[in-house]
Amino acid sequence: MKKTMNKIQRAYMTAKARVQEIESQQVEIEKKYILDNGIVNLDGSTPKFLWCMDDDAAFDKANEEVSALISTAGLESALNAARVDLKAAEDRLISYGLSLAPASVRATLERNVKQNATTRQKVIDLTFRLDVSTVSA
């Protein structure tokens, strides 16, 4: 059976999943804090996130306390490290994708990937979705 994904694509997928996992853990801490402290908006609704709070003073206090909880849980440093790993995996994925691009457009893509976030993301997406079994060695 032919492989449809290479180690560069798998490394990117793993790094991205790690960042998303840590971010979801942070969101869970935030949601738990909101519920545990009975935070409600002026209209009586429970905010889904801290930034949805109506009261600015209460938001500032809650934001500091949630930030401390996240930091104490080690998620802040873990997220920073995971983001560094993701950036490195993205750079490797981009390099791989650009190595497959025709020489006539490679220089333009290399320049635009450095200057334009949308182009960077499109190259990442296309290279990640590439079926490597269709690429000659």
Coordinates of N, CA, C and O in Angstrom, one line a residue:
M1 N 0.8 -1.2 0.0 CA 0.0 0.0 0.0 C 0.9 1.2 0.0 O 1.9 1.3 0.7
K2 N 0.5 2.2 -0.8 CA 1.3 3.4 -0.9 C 1.0 4.4 0.2 O -0.2 4.5 0.6
K3 N 2.0 5.0 0.6 CA 1.8 6.1 1.7 C 1.2 7.3 1.0 O 1.6 7.7 0.0
T4 N 0.3 7.9 1.7 CA -0.3 9.1 1.2 C 0.1 10.4 2.0 O -0.2 11.5 1.6
M5 N 1.0 10.1 3.0 CA 1.5 11.2 3.8 C 2.9 10.9 4.2 O 3.3 9.8 4.5
N6 N 3.8 11.9 4.2 CA 5.2 11.7 4.5 C 5.4 12.2 5.9 O 4.5 12.8 6.6
K7 N 6.7 12.1 6.4 CA 7.0 12.5 7.8 C 6.9 14.0 8.0 O 6.6 14.4 9.1
I8 N 7.1 14.8 7.0 CA 7.0 16.2 7.2 C 5.5 16.6 7.4 O 5.2 17.4 8.3
Q9 N 4.6 16.0 6.6 CA 3.2 16.2 6.8 C 2.7 15.7 8.2 O 1.9 16.4 8.8
R10 N 3.2 14.6 8.6 CA 2.8 14.0 9.9 C 3.3 14.9 11.0 O 2.6 15.1 12.0
A11 N 4.5 15.4 10.9 CA 5.0 16.3 11.9 C 4.2 17.5 12.1 O 3.9 18.0 13.2
Y12 N 3.8 18.1 10.9 CA 2.9 19.3 10.9 C 1.6 19.0 11.6 O 1.1 19.7 12.5
M13 N 1.0 17.8 11.2 CA -0.3 17.5 11.8 C -0.2 17.3 13.3 O -1.1 17.7 14.0
T14 N 0.9 16.6 13.7 CA 1.0 16.4 15.2 C 1.3 17.7 15.9 O 0.7 17.9 17.0
A15 N 2.1 18.6 15.4 CA 2.3 19.9 16.0 C 1.1 20.7 16.1 O 0.8 21.3 17.1
K16 N 0.3 20.7 15.0 CA -0.9 21.5 15.0 C -1.9 20.9 16.0 O -2.6 21.7 16.7
A17 N -2.0 19.6 16.1 CA -2.9 19.0 17.0 C -2.5 19.3 18.5 O -3.4 19.5 19.3
R18 N -1.2 19.3 18.7 CA -0.8 19.6 20.1 C -1.1 21.1 20.5 O -1.6 21.3 21.6
V19 N -1.0 22.0 19.6 CA -1.4 23.4 19.9 C -2.9 23.5 20.1 O -3.3 24.1 21.1
Q20 N -3.7 22.8 19.3 CA -5.1 22.8 19.5 C -5.5 22.2 20.8 O -6.5 22.6 21.5
E21 N -4.9 21.1 21.2 CA -5.2 20.4 22.4 C -4.9 21.3 23.6 O -5.7 21.4 24.5
I22 N -3.8 22.0 23.6 CA -3.5 22.9 24.8 C -4.4 24.1 24.8 O -4.9 24.5 25.9
E23 N -4.8 24.6 23.6 CA -5.7 25.7 23.6 C -7.1 25.3 24.1 O -7.8 26.0 24.8
S24 N -7.5 24.1 23.8 CA -8.8 23.6 24.3 C -8.8 23.3 25.8 O -9.8 23.6 26.5
Q25 N -7.6 22.9 26.3 CA -7.5 22.8 27.8 C -7.6 24.2 28.5 O -8.2 24.3 29.5
Q26 N -7.0 25.2 27.8 CA -7.2 26.6 28.4 C -8.6 27.0 28.3 O -9.1 27.6 29.3
V27 N -9.3 26.7 27.3 CA -10.7 27.1 27.2 C -11.6 26.4 28.2 O -12.5 27.0 28.8
E28 N -11.3 25.2 28.5 CA -12.0 24.4 29.5 C -11.7 25.0 30.9 O -12.7 25.1 31.7
I29 N -10.5 25.5 31.2 CA -10.3 26.2 32.5 C -11.1 27.4 32.5 O -11.7 27.8 33.6
E30 N -11.1 28.2 31.4 CA -11.9 29.4 31.4 C -13.4 29.2 31.6 O -14.0 29.8 32.4
K31 N -13.9 28.2 31.0 CA -15.4 27.8 31.1 C -15.7 27.4 32.5 O -16.7 27.7 33.1
K32 N -14.8 26.6 33.1 CA -15.0 26.1 34.5 C -14.9 27.3 35.4 O -15.8 27.4 36.4
Y33 N -14.1 28.2 35.2 CA -14.0 29.4 36.1 C -15.3 30.2 36.0 O -15.8 30.6 37.0
I34 N -15.8 30.4 34.8 CA -17.1 31.1 34.6 C -18.2 30.4 35.4 O -19.0 31.1 36.1
L35 N -18.3 29.1 35.3 CA -19.4 28.4 36.0 C -19.2 28.4 37.5 O -20.1 28.6 38.2
D36 N -17.9 28.1 37.9 CA -17.6 28.0 39.3 C -17.9 29.3 40.1 O -18.2 29.3 41.3
N37 N -17.7 30.4 39.4 CA -17.8 31.8 40.0 C -19.2 32.4 39.7 O -19.4 33.6 40.1
G38 N -20.0 31.7 39.0 CA -21.4 32.2 38.7 C -21.4 33.5 38.0 O -22.3 34.4 38.2
I39 N -20.5 33.6 37.0 CA -20.5 34.9 36.2 C -21.6 34.9 35.3 O -21.9 34.0 34.5
V40 N -22.3 36.1 35.3 CA -23.4 36.3 34.4 C -23.4 37.7 33.8 O -22.8 38.6 34.5
N41 N -23.9 37.9 32.7 CA -23.9 39.3 32.0 C -25.1 40.0 32.6 O -26.0 39.5 33.3
L42 N -25.2 41.3 32.2 CA -26.3 42.1 32.6 C -27.7 41.6 32.2 O -28.7 41.8 32.9
D43 N -27.7 40.9 31.1 CA -29.0 40.3 30.6 C -29.3 39.0 31.2 O -30.3 38.3 30.9
G44 N -28.5 38.5 32.1 CA -28.7 37.2 32.8 C -28.1 36.0 32.2 O -28.2 34.9 32.7
S45 N -27.5 36.2 31.0 CA -26.9 35.1 30.3 C -25.5 34.8 30.8 O -24.8 35.7 31.3
T46 N -25.1 33.6 30.7 CA -23.8 33.2 31.1 C -22.8 33.3 29.9 O -23.1 32.7 28.8
P47 N -21.8 34.1 30.0 CA -20.8 34.3 28.9 C -20.1 32.9 28.6 O -19.8 32.2 29.5
K48 N -19.9 32.7 27.3 CA -19.2 31.5 26.9 C -17.7 31.6 27.1 O -17.0 30.6 27.3
F49 N -17.2 32.8 27.0 CA -15.8 33.1 27.2 C -15.7 34.4 28.1 O -16.6 35.1 28.2
L50 N -14.5 34.5 28.7 CA -14.3 35.7 29.5 C -14.5 37.0 28.7 O -15.1 38.0 29.1
W51 N -14.0 37.0 27.4 CA -14.1 38.2 26.6 C -15.5 38.6 26.3 O -15.8 39.7 25.8
C52 N -16.5 37.7 26.6 CA -17.9 38.0 26.3 C -18.6 38.6 27.5 O -19.8 38.9 27.5
M53 N -17.8 38.9 28.6 CA -18.4 39.5 29.8 C -18.7 41.0 29.6 O -17.9 41.7 28.9
D54 N -19.8 41.4 30.1 CA -20.2 42.8 30.0 C -19.5 43.7 30.9 O -19.1 44.9 30.6
D55 N -19.2 43.3 32.2 CA -18.6 44.2 33.2 C -17.1 44.2 33.0 O -16.4 43.1 33.2
D56 N -16.5 45.3 32.7 CA -15.1 45.4 32.4 C -14.3 45.2 33.6 O -13.2 44.5 33.6
A57 N -14.7 45.7 34.8 CA -13.9 45.5 36.0 C -13.9 44.0 36.4 O -12.9 43.4 36.8
A58 N -15.1 43.3 36.3 CA -15.2 41.9 36.6 C -14.3 41.1 35.6 O -13.7 40.1 35.9
F59 N -14.3 41.6 34.3 CA -13.5 40.9 33.3 C -12.0 41.0 33.7 O -11.3 40.0 33.6
D60 N -11.5 42.2 34.1 CA -10.1 42.3 34.4 C -9.7 41.4 35.5 O -8.7 40.7 35.5
K61 N -10.6 41.3 36.6 CA -10.3 40.4 37.7 C -10.3 38.9 37.2 O -9.4 38.2 37.6
A62 N -11.3 38.5 36.5 CA -11.4 37.2 36.0 C -10.3 36.8 35.1 O -9.7 35.7 35.2
N63 N -9.9 37.7 34.2 CA -8.8 37.5 33.3 C -7.5 37.2 34.0 O -6.8 36.3 33.7
E64 N -7.2 38.0 35.1 CA -6.0 37.8 35.8 C -6.0 36.4 36.5 O -5.0 35.7 36.5
E65 N -7.2 36.1 37.1 CA -7.3 34.8 37.9 C -7.2 33.6 36.9 O -6.5 32.6 37.2
V66 N -7.8 33.7 35.8 CA -7.8 32.6 34.8 C -6.3 32.5 34.2 O -5.8 31.4 34.1
S67 N -5.7 33.6 34.0 CA -4.3 33.6 33.5 C -3.4 32.9 34.5 O -2.5 32.1 34.1
A68 N -3.6 33.2 35.8 CA -2.8 32.5 36.8 C -3.1 31.0 36.9 O -2.2 30.2 37.1
L69 N -4.4 30.6 36.7 CA -4.7 29.2 36.7 C -4.0 28.5 35.6 O -3.5 27.4 35.7
I70 N -4.1 29.1 34.4 CA -3.5 28.5 33.2 C -2.0 28.4 33.4 O -1.4 27.4 33.0
S71 N -1.4 29.5 33.9 CA 0.1 29.4 34.1 C 0.5 28.4 35.2 O 1.5 27.7 35.0
T72 N -0.3 28.3 36.3 CA 0.0 27.3 37.3 C -0.1 25.9 36.8 O 0.6 25.0 37.2
A73 N -1.1 25.7 35.9 CA -1.2 24.4 35.3 C -0.1 24.0 34.3 O -0.1 22.9 33.8
G74 N 0.7 25.0 34.0 CA 1.8 24.8 33.0 C 1.4 24.9 31.6 O 2.2 24.6 30.7
L75 N 0.2 25.3 31.3 CA -0.3 25.4 30.0 C 0.3 26.5 29.2 O 0.4 26.5 28.0
E76 N 0.6 27.6 29.9 CA 1.2 28.8 29.2 C 2.5 28.4 28.5 O 2.7 28.7 27.3
S77 N 3.4 27.9 29.3 CA 4.7 27.5 28.8 C 4.6 26.4 27.7 O 5.3 26.3 26.7
A78 N 3.7 25.4 28.0 CA 3.5 24.3 27.1 C 3.0 24.9 25.7 O 3.4 24.4 24.7
L79 N 2.1 25.8 25.8 CA 1.5 26.4 24.5 C 2.6 27.2 23.8 O 2.7 27.1 22.5
N80 N 3.4 27.9 24.5 CA 4.5 28.6 23.8 C 5.5 27.7 23.1 O 5.9 27.9 22.0
A81 N 5.8 26.6 23.8 CA 6.7 25.6 23.2 C 6.0 24.9 22.0 O 6.7 24.7 21.0
A82 N 4.8 24.6 22.2 CA 4.0 23.9 21.1 C 3.9 24.8 19.9 O 4.0 24.4 18.7
R83 N 3.8 26.1 20.1 CA 3.7 27.1 19.0 C 5.0 27.2 18.2 O 5.1 27.3 17.0
V84 N 6.1 27.1 19.0 CA 7.5 27.2 18.4 C 7.6 25.9 17.5 O 8.1 26.0 16.4
D85 N 7.2 24.8 18.0 CA 7.3 23.5 17.3 C 6.4 23.6 16.0 O 6.8 23.1 15.0
L86 N 5.2 24.2 16.2 CA 4.3 24.3 15.0 C 4.9 25.2 13.9 O 4.9 24.9 12.8
K87 N 5.5 26.3 14.3 CA 6.2 27.2 13.4 C 7.3 26.5 12.6 O 7.4 26.6 11.4
A88 N 8.1 25.7 13.3 CA 9.2 25.0 12.7 C 8.6 23.9 11.7 O 9.1 23.7 10.6
A89 N 7.5 23.2 12.1 CA 6.9 22.2 11.3 C 6.3 22.9 10.0 O 6.4 22.3 8.9
E90 N 5.7 24.1 10.2 CA 5.1 24.8 9.1 C 6.2 25.2 8.1 O 6.1 25.1 6.9
D91 N 7.4 25.7 8.6 CA 8.5 26.1 7.8 C 9.0 24.9 7.0 O 9.3 25.0 5.8
R92 N 9.1 23.7 7.6 CA 9.6 22.5 6.9 C 8.5 22.1 5.8 O 8.9 21.7 4.7
L93 N 7.3 22.2 6.2 CA 6.2 21.9 5.2 C 6.2 22.8 4.0 O 6.1 22.4 2.9
I94 N 6.4 24.1 4.3 CA 6.5 25.1 3.2 C 7.7 24.8 2.3 O 7.6 24.8 1.1
S95 N 8.8 24.5 2.9 CA 10.0 24.2 2.1 C 9.8 23.0 1.2 O 10.2 23.0 0.1
Y96 N 9.2 22.0 1.8 CA 8.9 20.8 1.0 C 8.0 21.1 -0.2 O 8.2 20.7 -1.3
G97 N 6.9 21.8 0.1 CA 6.0 22.2 -0.9 C 6.6 23.1 -2.0 O 6.4 22.8 -3.2
L98 N 7.4 24.0 -1.6 CA 8.1 24.9 -2.6 C 9.1 24.1 -3.4 O 9.3 24.4 -4.6
S99 N 9.7 23.0 -2.8 CA 10.6 22.2 -3.6 C 9.9 21.5 -4.7 O 10.6 21.1 -5.7
L100 N 8.6 21.3 -4.6 CA 7.8 20.6 -5.6 C 7.3 21.5 -6.7 O 6.8 21.1 -7.7
A101 N 7.3 22.8 -6.4 CA 6.7 23.8 -7.3 C 7.6 24.0 -8.5 O 8.8 23.8 -8.4
P102 N 7.0 24.3 -9.7 CA 7.8 24.5 -10.9 C 8.8 25.7 -10.6 O 8.4 26.7 -10.0
A103 N 9.9 25.6 -11.2 CA 11.0 26.7 -11.0 C 10.5 28.0 -11.5 O 10.9 29.0 -10.9
S104 N 9.6 28.1 -12.4 CA 9.1 29.3 -13.0 C 8.3 30.1 -11.9 O 8.2 31.4 -12.0
V105 N 7.7 29.5 -10.9 CA 6.9 30.2 -9.9 C 7.5 30.1 -8.5 O 7.0 30.7 -7.6
R106 N 8.5 29.3 -8.4 CA 9.1 29.0 -7.0 C 9.6 30.3 -6.4 O 9.3 30.6 -5.2
A107 N 10.3 31.1 -7.1 CA 10.9 32.3 -6.5 C 9.8 33.3 -6.1 O 9.9 33.9 -5.0
T108 N 8.7 33.4 -6.9 CA 7.6 34.3 -6.5 C 6.9 33.7 -5.2 O 6.6 34.5 -4.3
L109 N 6.7 32.4 -5.2 CA 6.1 31.8 -4.0 C 6.9 32.0 -2.8 O 6.4 32.3 -1.7
E110 N 8.2 31.8 -2.9 CA 9.1 31.9 -1.8 C 9.1 33.3 -1.2 O 9.0 33.5 0.0
R111 N 9.0 34.3 -2.1 CA 9.0 35.7 -1.6 C 7.6 36.0 -1.0 O 7.6 36.6 0.1
N112 N 6.5 35.5 -1.6 CA 5.2 35.8 -1.1 C 4.9 35.1 0.2 O 4.2 35.6 1.1
V113 N 5.5 33.9 0.4 CA 5.3 33.2 1.6 C 5.9 33.9 2.8 O 5.3 33.9 3.9
K114 N 7.0 34.7 2.6 CA 7.6 35.4 3.6 C 6.8 36.7 3.9 O 6.9 37.3 5.0
Q115 N 6.1 37.3 2.9 CA 5.5 38.6 3.1 C 4.0 38.6 3.3 O 3.4 39.5 3.7
N116 N 3.4 37.5 3.0 CA 1.9 37.4 2.9 C 1.4 36.2 3.7 O 1.6 35.1 3.3
A117 N 0.7 36.5 4.8 CA 0.2 35.4 5.6 C -0.8 34.5 4.9 O -0.9 33.3 5.1
T118 N -1.6 35.1 4.0 CA -2.6 34.3 3.3 C -1.9 33.3 2.3 O -2.3 32.1 2.2
T119 N -0.9 33.8 1.6 CA -0.1 32.9 0.7 C 0.6 31.8 1.5 O 0.6 30.6 1.2
R120 N 1.1 32.2 2.7 CA 1.8 31.2 3.6 C 0.8 30.1 3.9 O 1.1 28.9 3.8
Q121 N -0.4 30.5 4.4 CA -1.4 29.5 4.8 C -1.9 28.6 3.6 O -2.1 27.4 3.8
K122 N -2.0 29.2 2.4 CA -2.4 28.4 1.3 C -1.4 27.4 0.9 O -1.7 26.3 0.6
V123 N -0.1 27.8 1.0 CA 1.0 26.8 0.6 C 1.0 25.7 1.7 O 1.1 24.5 1.3
I124 N 0.8 26.1 2.9 CA 0.8 25.0 4.0 C -0.4 24.1 3.7 O -0.2 22.9 3.8
D125 N -1.6 24.6 3.5 CA -2.7 23.8 3.3 C -2.6 22.9 2.1 O -2.9 21.7 2.1
L126 N -2.1 23.4 1.0 CA -2.0 22.6 -0.3 C -0.9 21.5 -0.1 O -1.1 20.4 -0.5
T127 N 0.2 21.9 0.6 CA 1.2 20.9 0.8 C 0.8 19.8 1.8 O 1.1 18.6 1.6
F128 N 0.0 20.2 2.8 CA -0.4 19.2 3.8 C -1.4 18.3 3.1 O -1.4 17.1 3.4
R129 N -2.3 18.7 2.3 CA -3.3 17.9 1.6 C -2.7 17.1 0.4 O -3.4 16.2 -0.1
L130 N -1.5 17.3 0.1 CA -0.8 16.6 -1.0 C -0.7 15.1 -0.8 O -0.3 14.7 0.3
D131 N -1.2 14.3 -1.7 CA -1.0 12.9 -1.6 C 0.4 12.6 -2.2 O 0.7 12.6 -3.4
V132 N 1.3 12.2 -1.2 CA 2.7 12.1 -1.6 C 2.9 10.8 -2.5 O 4.0 10.7 -3.1
S133 N 2.0 9.9 -2.6 CA 2.1 8.8 -3.4 C 2.1 9.2 -4.9 O 2.6 8.4 -5.8
T134 N 1.7 10.4 -5.2 CA 1.7 10.9 -6.5 C 2.9 11.7 -6.9 O 3.1 12.1 -8.0
V135 N 3.8 11.8 -5.9 CA 5.1 12.6 -6.2 C 6.2 11.6 -6.4 O 6.4 10.7 -5.7
S136 N 6.9 11.9 -7.5 CA 8.1 11.0 -7.8 C 9.2 11.3 -6.9 O 9.4 12.5 -6.4
A137 N 10.0 10.3 -6.5 CA 11.1 10.5 -5.6 C 12.2 11.3 -6.3 O 12.8 12.2 -5.8

